[in-house]
Structures are given as C-alpha cells and as structure tokens.
Tab-separated table of C-alpha atoms in Angstrom:
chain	number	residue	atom	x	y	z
A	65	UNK	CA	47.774	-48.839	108.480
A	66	UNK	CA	49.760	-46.109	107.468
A	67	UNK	CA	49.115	-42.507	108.623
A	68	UNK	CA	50.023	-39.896	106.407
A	69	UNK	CA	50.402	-36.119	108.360
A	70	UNK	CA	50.822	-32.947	106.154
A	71	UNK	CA	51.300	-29.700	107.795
A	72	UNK	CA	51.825	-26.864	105.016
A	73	UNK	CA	52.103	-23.045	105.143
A	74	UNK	CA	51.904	-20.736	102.067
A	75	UNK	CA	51.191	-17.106	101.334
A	76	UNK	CA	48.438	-15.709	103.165
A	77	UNK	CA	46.935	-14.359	99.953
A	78	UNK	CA	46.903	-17.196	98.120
A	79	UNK	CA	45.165	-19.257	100.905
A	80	UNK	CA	43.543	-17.303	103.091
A	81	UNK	CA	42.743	-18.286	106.103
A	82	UNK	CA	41.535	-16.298	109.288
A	83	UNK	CA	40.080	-16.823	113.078
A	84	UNK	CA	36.583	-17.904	111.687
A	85	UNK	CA	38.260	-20.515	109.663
A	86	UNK	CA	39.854	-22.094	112.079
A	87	UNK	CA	36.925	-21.915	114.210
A	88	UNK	CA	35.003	-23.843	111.834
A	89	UNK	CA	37.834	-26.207	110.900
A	90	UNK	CA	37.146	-25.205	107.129
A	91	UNK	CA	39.600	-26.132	104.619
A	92	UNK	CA	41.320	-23.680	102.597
A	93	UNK	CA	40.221	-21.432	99.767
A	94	UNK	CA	42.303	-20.310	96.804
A	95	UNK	CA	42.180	-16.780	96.723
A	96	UNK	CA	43.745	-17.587	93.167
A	97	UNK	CA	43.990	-20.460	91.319
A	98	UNK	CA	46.564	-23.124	91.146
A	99	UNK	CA	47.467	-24.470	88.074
A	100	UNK	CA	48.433	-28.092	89.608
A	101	UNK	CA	46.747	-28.593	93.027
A	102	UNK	CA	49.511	-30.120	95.615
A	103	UNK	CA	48.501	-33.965	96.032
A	104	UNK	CA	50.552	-36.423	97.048
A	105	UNK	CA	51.125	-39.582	94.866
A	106	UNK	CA	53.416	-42.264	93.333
A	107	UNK	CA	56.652	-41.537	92.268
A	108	UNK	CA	56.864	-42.981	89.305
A	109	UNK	CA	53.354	-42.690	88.219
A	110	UNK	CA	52.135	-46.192	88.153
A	111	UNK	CA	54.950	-47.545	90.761
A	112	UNK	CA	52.221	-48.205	93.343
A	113	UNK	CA	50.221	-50.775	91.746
A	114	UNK	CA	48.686	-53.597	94.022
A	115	UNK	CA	50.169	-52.181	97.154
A	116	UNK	CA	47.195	-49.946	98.535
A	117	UNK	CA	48.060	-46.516	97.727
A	118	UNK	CA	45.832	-44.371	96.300
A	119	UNK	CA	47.097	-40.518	95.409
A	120	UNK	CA	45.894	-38.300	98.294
A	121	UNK	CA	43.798	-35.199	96.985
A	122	UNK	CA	42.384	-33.236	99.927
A	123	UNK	CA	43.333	-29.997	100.908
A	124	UNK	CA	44.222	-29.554	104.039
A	125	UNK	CA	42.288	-27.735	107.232
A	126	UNK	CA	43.395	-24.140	107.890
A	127	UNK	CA	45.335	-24.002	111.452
A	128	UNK	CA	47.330	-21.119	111.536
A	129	UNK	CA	47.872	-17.461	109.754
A	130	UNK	CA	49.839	-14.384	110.338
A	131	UNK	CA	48.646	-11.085	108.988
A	132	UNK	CA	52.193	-9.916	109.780
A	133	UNK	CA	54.235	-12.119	107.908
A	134	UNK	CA	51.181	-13.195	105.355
A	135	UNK	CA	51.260	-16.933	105.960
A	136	UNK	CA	48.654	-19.355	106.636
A	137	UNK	CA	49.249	-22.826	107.681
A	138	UNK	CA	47.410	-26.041	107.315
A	139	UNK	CA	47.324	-29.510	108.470
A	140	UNK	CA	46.038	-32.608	107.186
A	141	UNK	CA	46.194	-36.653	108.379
A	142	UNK	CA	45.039	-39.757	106.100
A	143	UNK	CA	44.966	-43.095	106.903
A	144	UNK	CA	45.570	-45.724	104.594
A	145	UNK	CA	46.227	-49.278	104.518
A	146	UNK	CA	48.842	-50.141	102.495
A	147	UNK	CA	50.019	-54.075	101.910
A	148	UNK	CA	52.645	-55.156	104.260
A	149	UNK	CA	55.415	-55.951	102.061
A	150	UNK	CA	55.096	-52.388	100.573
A	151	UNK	CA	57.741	-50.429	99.359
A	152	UNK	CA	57.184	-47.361	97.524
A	153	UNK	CA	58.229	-43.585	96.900
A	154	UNK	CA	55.512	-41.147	97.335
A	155	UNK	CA	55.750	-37.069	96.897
A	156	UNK	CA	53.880	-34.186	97.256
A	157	UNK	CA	53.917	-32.720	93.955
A	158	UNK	CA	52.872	-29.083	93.531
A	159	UNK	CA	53.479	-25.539	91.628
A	160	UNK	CA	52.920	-22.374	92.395
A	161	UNK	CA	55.526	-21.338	94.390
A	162	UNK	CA	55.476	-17.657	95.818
A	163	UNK	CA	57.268	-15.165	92.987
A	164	UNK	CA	60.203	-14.385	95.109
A	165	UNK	CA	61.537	-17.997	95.278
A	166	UNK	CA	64.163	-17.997	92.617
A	167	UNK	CA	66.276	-21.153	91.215
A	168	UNK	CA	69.792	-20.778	90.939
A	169	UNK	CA	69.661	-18.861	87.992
A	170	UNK	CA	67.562	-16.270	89.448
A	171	UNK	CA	64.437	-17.923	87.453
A	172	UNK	CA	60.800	-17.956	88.937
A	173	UNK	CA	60.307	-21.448	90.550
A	174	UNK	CA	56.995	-23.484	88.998
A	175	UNK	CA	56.914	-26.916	89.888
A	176	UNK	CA	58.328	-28.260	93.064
A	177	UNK	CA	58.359	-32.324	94.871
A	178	UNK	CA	58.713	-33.824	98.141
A	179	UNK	CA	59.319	-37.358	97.977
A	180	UNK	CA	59.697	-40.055	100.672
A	181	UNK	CA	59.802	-43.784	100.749
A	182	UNK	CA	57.778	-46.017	102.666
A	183	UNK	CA	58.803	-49.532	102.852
A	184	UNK	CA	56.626	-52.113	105.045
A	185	UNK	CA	58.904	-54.895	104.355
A	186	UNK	CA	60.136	-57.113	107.551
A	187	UNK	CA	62.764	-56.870	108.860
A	188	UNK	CA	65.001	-58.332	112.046
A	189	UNK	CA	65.103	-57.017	114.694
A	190	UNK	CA	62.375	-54.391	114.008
A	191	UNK	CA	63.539	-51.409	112.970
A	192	UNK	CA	61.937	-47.838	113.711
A	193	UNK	CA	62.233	-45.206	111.077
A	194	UNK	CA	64.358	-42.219	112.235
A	195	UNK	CA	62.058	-38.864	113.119
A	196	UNK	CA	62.661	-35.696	112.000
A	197	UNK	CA	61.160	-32.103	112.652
A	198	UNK	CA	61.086	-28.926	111.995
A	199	UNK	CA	59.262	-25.107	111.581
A	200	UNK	CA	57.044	-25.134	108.753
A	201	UNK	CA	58.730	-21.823	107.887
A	202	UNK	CA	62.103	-20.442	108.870
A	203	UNK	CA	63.147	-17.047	107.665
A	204	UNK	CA	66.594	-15.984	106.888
A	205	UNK	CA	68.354	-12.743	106.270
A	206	UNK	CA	69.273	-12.599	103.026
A	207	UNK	CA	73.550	-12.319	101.883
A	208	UNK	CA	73.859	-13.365	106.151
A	209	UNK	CA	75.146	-16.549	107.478
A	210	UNK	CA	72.753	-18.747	109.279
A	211	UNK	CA	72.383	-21.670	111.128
A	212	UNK	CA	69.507	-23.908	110.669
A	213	UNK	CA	69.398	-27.036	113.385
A	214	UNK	CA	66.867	-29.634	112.296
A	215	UNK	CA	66.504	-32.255	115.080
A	216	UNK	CA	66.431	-35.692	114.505
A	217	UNK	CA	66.051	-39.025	116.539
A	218	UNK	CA	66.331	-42.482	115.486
A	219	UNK	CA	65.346	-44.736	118.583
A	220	UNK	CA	67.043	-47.520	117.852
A	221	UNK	CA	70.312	-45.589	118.224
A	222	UNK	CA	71.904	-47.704	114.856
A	223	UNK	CA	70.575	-45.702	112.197
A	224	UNK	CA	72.716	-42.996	110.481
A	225	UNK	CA	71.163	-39.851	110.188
A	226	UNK	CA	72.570	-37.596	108.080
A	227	UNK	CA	71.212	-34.659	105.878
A	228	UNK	CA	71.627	-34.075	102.424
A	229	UNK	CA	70.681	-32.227	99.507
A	230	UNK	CA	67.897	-33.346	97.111
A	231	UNK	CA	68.476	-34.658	93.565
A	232	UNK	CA	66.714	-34.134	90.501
A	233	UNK	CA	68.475	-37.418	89.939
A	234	UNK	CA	68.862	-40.615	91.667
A	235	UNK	CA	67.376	-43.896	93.439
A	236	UNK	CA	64.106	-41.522	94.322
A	237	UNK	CA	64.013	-40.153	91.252
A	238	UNK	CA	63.094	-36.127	91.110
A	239	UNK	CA	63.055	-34.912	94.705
A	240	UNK	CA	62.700	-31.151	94.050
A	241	UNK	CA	61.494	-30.293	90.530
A	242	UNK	CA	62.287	-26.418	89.505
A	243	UNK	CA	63.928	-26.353	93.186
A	244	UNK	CA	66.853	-28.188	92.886
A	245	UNK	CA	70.264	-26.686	93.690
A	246	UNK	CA	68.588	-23.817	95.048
A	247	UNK	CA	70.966	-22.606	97.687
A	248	UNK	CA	74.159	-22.788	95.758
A	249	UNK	CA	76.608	-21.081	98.762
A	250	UNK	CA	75.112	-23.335	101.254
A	251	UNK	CA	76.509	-26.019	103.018
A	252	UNK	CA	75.812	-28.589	104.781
C-alpha cells in the first residue's frame, strides 16, 4: 500500500477557506473556476497500466488560511495499492497559477507539473527513500538575495541527496510545464 499525502496552499480568493471550514473538515470551493482541476496521474498518460494506479481526483480538505497574506492551505492522503514490482512517474498536473507568477520571459504562467517516481521494485539490502520537507509557501523579497534551506534525510546514510532544477526534458519527462527555468539568477 502506497500512501499518497498532498498538502497545497493557493490564493485565498480562489479557494476560500475560513474557521467554519475547517471546523467542518469541508473541502474546498472555487471561488472561480479552474480550467484544469489539479489531479494527480501518470506521466505519460497510459504509463501506469496493470500496476494499480488510478489518477487521484479529490480535492483536498481546507486546513489552513491567512486573511493577511490571502492563502489557504489544504491537505489530502490516499491510499492505494499499487503492484509490488511497480515503477512509475506520477505528477500533479494543474493550471491556474496566481497572475503574478511570471516565466522567464515575464509571461503569465498556465499550466504547471509535479512529478515523482515511485518504484516498488526489490531491492538488497532494503533501501528507504530519502525524505524531504518543506513550507508550503516561502516568500521572498523581490531583486534581494535569499537563502532557502530545504532539509533532507536519507536514513540509510548511502543515498546522495542533492537538489536540482526541473526539466521540461528528461528521464521524467515534463517536470514543470509553463514553470520551467523560472528563476533564471538563481542558483543552486
């Protein structure tokens, strides 16, 4: 069994979400529309077949908001059983990205990815995945230098962790959609 945990935040107005919400655990409401619901799914389309996924459309329960900073936050877990010799790239696929999220040509973003691989197949001595974690938001002064730390932890202490930028391109395939080389003085 595989346990999928999605924790999102987005703009207040778009997804409203307030005390009473949370109080209720209600899931959250569009205050707009979407035009291509976040879900997460196989990357390629079809790549999946006969290994137990199925794409995961359910929006997620409202957790958190901010009238201050107009964000609401969600969370969501799914369990699914998934073959054991499974080996797949899934993403959560989405649009609608808030208007002031430019691409490196100063263009309104649309369609955005998140892609991951999960692969079940054995291997010895057992191997635990490396865990990563950080704020669903982080806020940065625009033309400053900052210093993001993301903490990581592989607990087999043989893994290399290292970050990198995602690719449009490569063995995942489209990581980022309209995102990609965002950040174009960054570094990492």
């Amino acid at each position: 069994e595989v346990i999928f945990y999605q924790a999102h935040s987005w703009t207040l107005s778009r997804l409203n979400c307030d005390q009473a919400l949370i109080d209720s655990l209600g899931l959250y409401v569009d205050g707009s529309s979407f035009t291509g619901e976040p879900f997460i799914a196989c990357q390629p389309s079809g790549g999946c077949s006969g290994t137990g996924f199925t794409t995961i459309r359910q929006a997620t329960y409202c957790t958190d908001f901010s009238t201050v900073v107009q964000i609401s936050s969600g969370a969501l877990i799914t369990r699914m059983t998934l073959n054991r010799n499974a080996n797949i790239l899934v993403g959560f696929n989405g649009n609608s990205w808030a208007t002031v999220i430019k691409d490196a040509n100063g263009s309104t973003v649309d369609f955005w990815k998140v892609i991951t691989r999960i692969d079940l197949t054995q291997k010895y001595p057992i191997n635990s995945s490396p865990v990563t974690g950080s704020l669903p938001l982080i806020r940065v002064i625009e033309g400053q230098t900052a210093i993001i730390q993301i903490p990581a932890a592989d607990w087999d202490r043989t893994d290399d962790i290292r970050c990198r930028w995602a690719s449009s391109s490569g063995t995942a395939g489209d990581e980022c959609g309209d995102i990609c080389d965002n950040l174009t003085s960054a570094n990492l």
